[in-house]
Short mmCIF file of C-alpha atoms in Angstrom, two decimals:
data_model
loop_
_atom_site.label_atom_id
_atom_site.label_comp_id
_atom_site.label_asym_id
_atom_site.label_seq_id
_atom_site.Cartn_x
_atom_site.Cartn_y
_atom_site.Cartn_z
CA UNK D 1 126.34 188.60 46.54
CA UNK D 2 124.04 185.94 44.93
CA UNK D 3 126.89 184.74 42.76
CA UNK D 4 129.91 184.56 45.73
CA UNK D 5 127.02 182.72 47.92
CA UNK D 6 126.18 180.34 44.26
CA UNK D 7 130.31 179.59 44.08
CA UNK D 8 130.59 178.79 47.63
CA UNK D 9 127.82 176.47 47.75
CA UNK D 10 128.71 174.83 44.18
CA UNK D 11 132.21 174.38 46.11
CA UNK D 12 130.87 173.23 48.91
CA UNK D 13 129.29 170.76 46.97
CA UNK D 14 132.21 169.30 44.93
CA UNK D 15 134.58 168.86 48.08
CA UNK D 16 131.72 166.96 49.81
CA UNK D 17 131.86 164.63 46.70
CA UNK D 18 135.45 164.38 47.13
CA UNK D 19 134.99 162.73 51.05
CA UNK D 20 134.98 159.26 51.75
CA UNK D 21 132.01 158.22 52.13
CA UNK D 22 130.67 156.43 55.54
CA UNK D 23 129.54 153.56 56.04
CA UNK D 24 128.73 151.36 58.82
CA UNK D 25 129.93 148.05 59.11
CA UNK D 26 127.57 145.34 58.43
CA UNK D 27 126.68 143.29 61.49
CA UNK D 28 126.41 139.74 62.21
CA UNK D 29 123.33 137.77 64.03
CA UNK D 30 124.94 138.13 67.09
CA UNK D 31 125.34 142.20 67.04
CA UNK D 32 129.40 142.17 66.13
CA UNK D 33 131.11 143.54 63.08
CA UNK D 34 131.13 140.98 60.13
CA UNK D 35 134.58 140.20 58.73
CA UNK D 36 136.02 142.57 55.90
CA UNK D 37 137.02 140.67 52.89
CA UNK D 38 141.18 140.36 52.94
CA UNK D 39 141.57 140.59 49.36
CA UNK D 40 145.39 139.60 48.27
CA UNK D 41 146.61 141.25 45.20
CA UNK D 42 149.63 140.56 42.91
CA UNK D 43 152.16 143.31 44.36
CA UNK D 44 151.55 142.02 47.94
CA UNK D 45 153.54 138.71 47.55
CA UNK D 46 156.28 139.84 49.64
CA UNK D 47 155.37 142.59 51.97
CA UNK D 48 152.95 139.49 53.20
CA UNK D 49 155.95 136.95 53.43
CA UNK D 50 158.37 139.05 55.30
CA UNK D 51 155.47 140.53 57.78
CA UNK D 52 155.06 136.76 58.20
CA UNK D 53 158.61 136.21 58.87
CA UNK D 54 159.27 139.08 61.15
CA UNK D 55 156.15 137.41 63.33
CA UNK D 56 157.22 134.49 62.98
CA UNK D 57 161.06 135.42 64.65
CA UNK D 58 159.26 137.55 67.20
CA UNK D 59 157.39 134.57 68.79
CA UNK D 60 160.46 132.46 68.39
CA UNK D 61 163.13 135.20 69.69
CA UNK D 62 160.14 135.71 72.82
CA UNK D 63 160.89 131.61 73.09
CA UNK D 64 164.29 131.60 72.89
CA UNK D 65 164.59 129.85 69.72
CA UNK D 66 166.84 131.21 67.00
CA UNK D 67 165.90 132.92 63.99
CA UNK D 68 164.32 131.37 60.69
CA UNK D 69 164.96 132.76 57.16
CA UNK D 70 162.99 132.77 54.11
CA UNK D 71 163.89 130.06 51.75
CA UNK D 72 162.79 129.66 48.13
CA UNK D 73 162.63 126.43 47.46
CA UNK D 74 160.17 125.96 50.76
CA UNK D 75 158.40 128.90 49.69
CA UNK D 76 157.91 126.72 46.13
CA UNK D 77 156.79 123.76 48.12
CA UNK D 78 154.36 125.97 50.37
CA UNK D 79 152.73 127.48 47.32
CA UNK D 80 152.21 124.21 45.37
CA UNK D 81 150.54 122.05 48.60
CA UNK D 82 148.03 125.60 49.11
CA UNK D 83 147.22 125.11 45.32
CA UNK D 84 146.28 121.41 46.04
CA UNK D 85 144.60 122.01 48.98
CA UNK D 86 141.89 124.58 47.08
CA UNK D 87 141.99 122.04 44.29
CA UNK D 88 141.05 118.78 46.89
CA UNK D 89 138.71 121.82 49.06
CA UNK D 90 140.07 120.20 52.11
CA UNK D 91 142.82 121.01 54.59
CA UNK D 92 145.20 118.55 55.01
CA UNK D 93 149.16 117.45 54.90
CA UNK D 94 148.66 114.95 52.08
CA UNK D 95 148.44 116.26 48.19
CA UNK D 96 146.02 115.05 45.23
CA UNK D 97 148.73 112.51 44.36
CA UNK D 98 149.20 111.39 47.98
CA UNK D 99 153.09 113.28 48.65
CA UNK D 100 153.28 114.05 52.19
CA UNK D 101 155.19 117.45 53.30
CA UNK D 102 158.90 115.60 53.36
CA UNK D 103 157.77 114.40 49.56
CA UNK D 104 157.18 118.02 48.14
CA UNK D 105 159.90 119.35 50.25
CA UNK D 106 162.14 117.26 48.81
CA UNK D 107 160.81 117.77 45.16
CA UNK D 108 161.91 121.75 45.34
CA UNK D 109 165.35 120.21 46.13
CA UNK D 110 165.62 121.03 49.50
CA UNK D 111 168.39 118.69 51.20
CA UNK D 112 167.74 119.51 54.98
CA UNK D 113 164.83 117.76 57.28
CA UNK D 114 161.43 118.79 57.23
CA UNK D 115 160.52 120.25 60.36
CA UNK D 116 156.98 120.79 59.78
CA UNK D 117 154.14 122.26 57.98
CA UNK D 118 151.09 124.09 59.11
CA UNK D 119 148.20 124.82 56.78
CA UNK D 120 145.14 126.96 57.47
CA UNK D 121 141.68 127.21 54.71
CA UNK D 122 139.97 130.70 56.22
CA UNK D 123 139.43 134.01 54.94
CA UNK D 124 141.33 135.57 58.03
CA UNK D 125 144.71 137.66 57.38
CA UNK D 126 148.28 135.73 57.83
CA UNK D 127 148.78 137.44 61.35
CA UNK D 128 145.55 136.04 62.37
CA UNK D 129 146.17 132.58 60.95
CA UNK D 130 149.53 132.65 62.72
CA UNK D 131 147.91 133.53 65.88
CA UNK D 132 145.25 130.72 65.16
CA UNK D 133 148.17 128.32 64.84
CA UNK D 134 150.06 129.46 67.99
CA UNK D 135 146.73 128.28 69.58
CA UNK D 136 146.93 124.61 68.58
CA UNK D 137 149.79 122.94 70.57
CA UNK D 138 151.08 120.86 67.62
CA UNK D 139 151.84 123.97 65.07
CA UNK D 140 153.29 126.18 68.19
CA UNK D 141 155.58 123.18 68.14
CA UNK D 142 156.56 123.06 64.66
CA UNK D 143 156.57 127.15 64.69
CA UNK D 144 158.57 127.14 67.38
CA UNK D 145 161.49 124.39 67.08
CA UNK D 146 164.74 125.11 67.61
CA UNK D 147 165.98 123.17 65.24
CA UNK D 148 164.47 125.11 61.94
CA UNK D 149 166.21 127.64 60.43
CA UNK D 150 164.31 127.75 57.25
CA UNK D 151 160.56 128.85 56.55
CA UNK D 152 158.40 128.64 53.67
CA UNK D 153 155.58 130.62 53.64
CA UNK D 154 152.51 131.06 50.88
CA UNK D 155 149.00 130.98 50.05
CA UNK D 156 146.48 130.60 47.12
CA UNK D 157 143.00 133.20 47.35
CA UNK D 158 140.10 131.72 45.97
CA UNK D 159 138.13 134.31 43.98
CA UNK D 160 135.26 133.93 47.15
CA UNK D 161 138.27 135.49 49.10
CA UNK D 162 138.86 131.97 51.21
CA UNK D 163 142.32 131.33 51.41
CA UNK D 164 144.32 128.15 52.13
CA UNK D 165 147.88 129.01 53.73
CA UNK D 166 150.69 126.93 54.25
CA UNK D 167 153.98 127.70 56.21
CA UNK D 168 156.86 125.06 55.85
CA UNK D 169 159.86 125.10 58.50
CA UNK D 170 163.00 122.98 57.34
CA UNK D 171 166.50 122.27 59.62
CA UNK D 172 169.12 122.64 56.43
CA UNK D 173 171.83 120.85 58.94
CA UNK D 174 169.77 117.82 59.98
CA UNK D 175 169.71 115.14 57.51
CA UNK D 176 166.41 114.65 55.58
CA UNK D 177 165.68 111.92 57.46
CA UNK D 178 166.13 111.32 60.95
CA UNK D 179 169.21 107.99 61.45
CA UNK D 180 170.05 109.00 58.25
CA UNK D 181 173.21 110.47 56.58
CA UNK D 182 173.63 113.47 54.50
CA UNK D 183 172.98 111.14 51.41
CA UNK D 184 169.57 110.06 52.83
CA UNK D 185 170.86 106.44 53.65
CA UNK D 186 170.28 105.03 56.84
CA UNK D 187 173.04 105.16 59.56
CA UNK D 188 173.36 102.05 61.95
CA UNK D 189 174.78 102.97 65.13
CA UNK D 190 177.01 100.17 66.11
CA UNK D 191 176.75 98.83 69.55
CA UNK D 192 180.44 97.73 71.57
CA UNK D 193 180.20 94.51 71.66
CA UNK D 194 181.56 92.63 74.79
#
């Protein structure tokens, strides 16, 4: 008897190893759950651009705007402007050699307009950054134009866990340039004249 009861308890024992173990979450000043770290690893590259996507055509499909698909070069130009923003430590359009979003767009090779480009430095997840931007009138614009059809979407992760995103939305039909022609020169409309 002592040696079934001695089994059972030394199994007891090892399966209460085995269970997670359970923790509280650590709590702010103000009484509410501190945020949990989103750590980004190296596998997670695309399961976190096409979540972004599919969010992305939800809001615009709830809009009525048509759809946007992923494009690689505006992917390229996303993920070298969230580079230079961690580099500068500041969130802004311009980069550390003072290109502007149409300049790196057009650096990856991309031949349509820029549409626009939204950038974020937080440590929040890229569903709550998009719902952050859908906040600000001026990014719901750009998120939400009718004329893009392609989106660029990436990030760089600090090893503090801040990360600085940056979503790029490009019309390939437009010309680069508004007034301009598909070789980037400018079009003069010619008036009638009496």
């Amino acid at each position: 008897m002592t040696r079934r009861f001695m089994m059972i308890l030394c199994s007891a024992l090892v399966l209460a190893a085995c269970a997670a173990p359970t923790t509280s979450p650590q709590l702010g000043p103000d009484g509410k759950p501190l945020p949990r770290l989103y750590r980004i690893g190296p596998g997670d590259k695309g399961r976190i651009q096409f979540r972004a996507l599919d969010s992305v055509n939800a809001l615009r499909r709830a809009a009525g705007a048509p759809p946007v698909e992923l494009d690689s070069r505006l992917n390229a130009a996303a993920a070298t402007h969230a580079r230079d923003m961690a580099l500068q430590n500041r969130p802004w359009h311009f980069g550390s050699d003072g290109s502007s979003p149409i300049d790196r767009v057009q650096r990856v090779g991309y031949s349509g307009r820029l549409v626009g480009e939204a950038i974020s430095e937080t440590y929040e997840t890229e569903l709550e950054t998009l719902g952050a931007w859908m906040e600000e009138p001026a990014t719901r614009g750009v998120i939400l134009d009718p004329s893009a059809r392609d989106m660029g979407f990436s990030w760089h992760q600090e090893s503090n866990g801040k990360i600085w995103w940056t979503m790029v939305l490009g019309a390939p039909d437009l010309a680069p340039i508004p007034g301009t022609g598909p070789t980037g020169v400018a079009q003069v409309a010619e008036a009638a004249l009496p």
